C-alpha cells in the first residue's frame, strides 16, 4: 500500500482487527521509509448487498436469516434442508442483481415466490409472519388464491388454512 505521506510502497501491518461484525478488516500500517502510520479497510470483493429494514436501518445481507425463516415455516413439512439451502442461494443471487440495497419487502416477496412452489402450508405460514396477517379473512383470501393456482390438486382444508399466529397442533 502506497504511503499517503511519502508515496513509498514499503509498509508493514502493525495491527489488524475485524470490524462490521466480521464484514471488514481494519489494518493499521506503518511506512518503513518515513514511519507514517495509516489505516486501511479491507472487505470482500464484489457487491455487498445491504438490507434496508422498515425502520430504515441497514444491515449486511445474511443468507442464514432466510434459511432460519424458511426452516421455521417448513417445520413438520416434507421439505428437506437441501431444498431450503437451494432456495436461499437462489434468492441471494437474485437479490445481488438488484444492486447494493434491497428492502425486507423485496426479500419477503422473493421468499414467498419460491416457497409457494415448494410447500403450500409453509408458504401460508411464512406469509402470515411476513405480511402480518391478523384476520381469518386474510388467510381465506390467500388460501383461495392458492387453491385457484393449484386447482387440480386436492387439499384438506385444515392443511391449507392454519390457525392464525399459532402453529397447527400436530396430532400425536
Ligand atoms: Zn512514508
PDB file of N, CA and C and ligand atoms in Angstrom, residues 3 6 31 34, ligand 1:
ATOM      1  N   UNK A   3       2.336   4.736   0.660  1.00  0.00           N
ATOM      2  CA  UNK A   3       2.269   5.638   1.822  1.00  0.00           C
ATOM      3  C   UNK A   3       1.630   6.964   1.423  1.00  0.00           C
ATOM      4  N   UNK A   6       4.714   9.864   1.972  1.00  0.00           N
ATOM      5  CA  UNK A   6       5.930   9.941   1.158  1.00  0.00           C
ATOM      6  C   UNK A   6       5.814   9.157  -0.148  1.00  0.00           C
ATOM      7  N   UNK A  31       4.641   3.015   7.417  1.00  0.00           N
ATOM      8  CA  UNK A  31       5.590   3.159   6.313  1.00  0.00           C
ATOM      9  C   UNK A  31       6.998   2.924   6.854  1.00  0.00           C
ATOM     10  N   UNK A  34       9.194   6.418   6.013  1.00  0.00           N
ATOM     11  CA  UNK A  34       9.089   7.662   6.787  1.00  0.00           C
ATOM     12  C   UNK A  34       8.454   7.448   8.161  1.00  0.00           C
TER      13      UNK A  34
HETATM   14 ZN1  LIG B   1       6.084   7.016   4.023  1.00  0.00          ZN
END
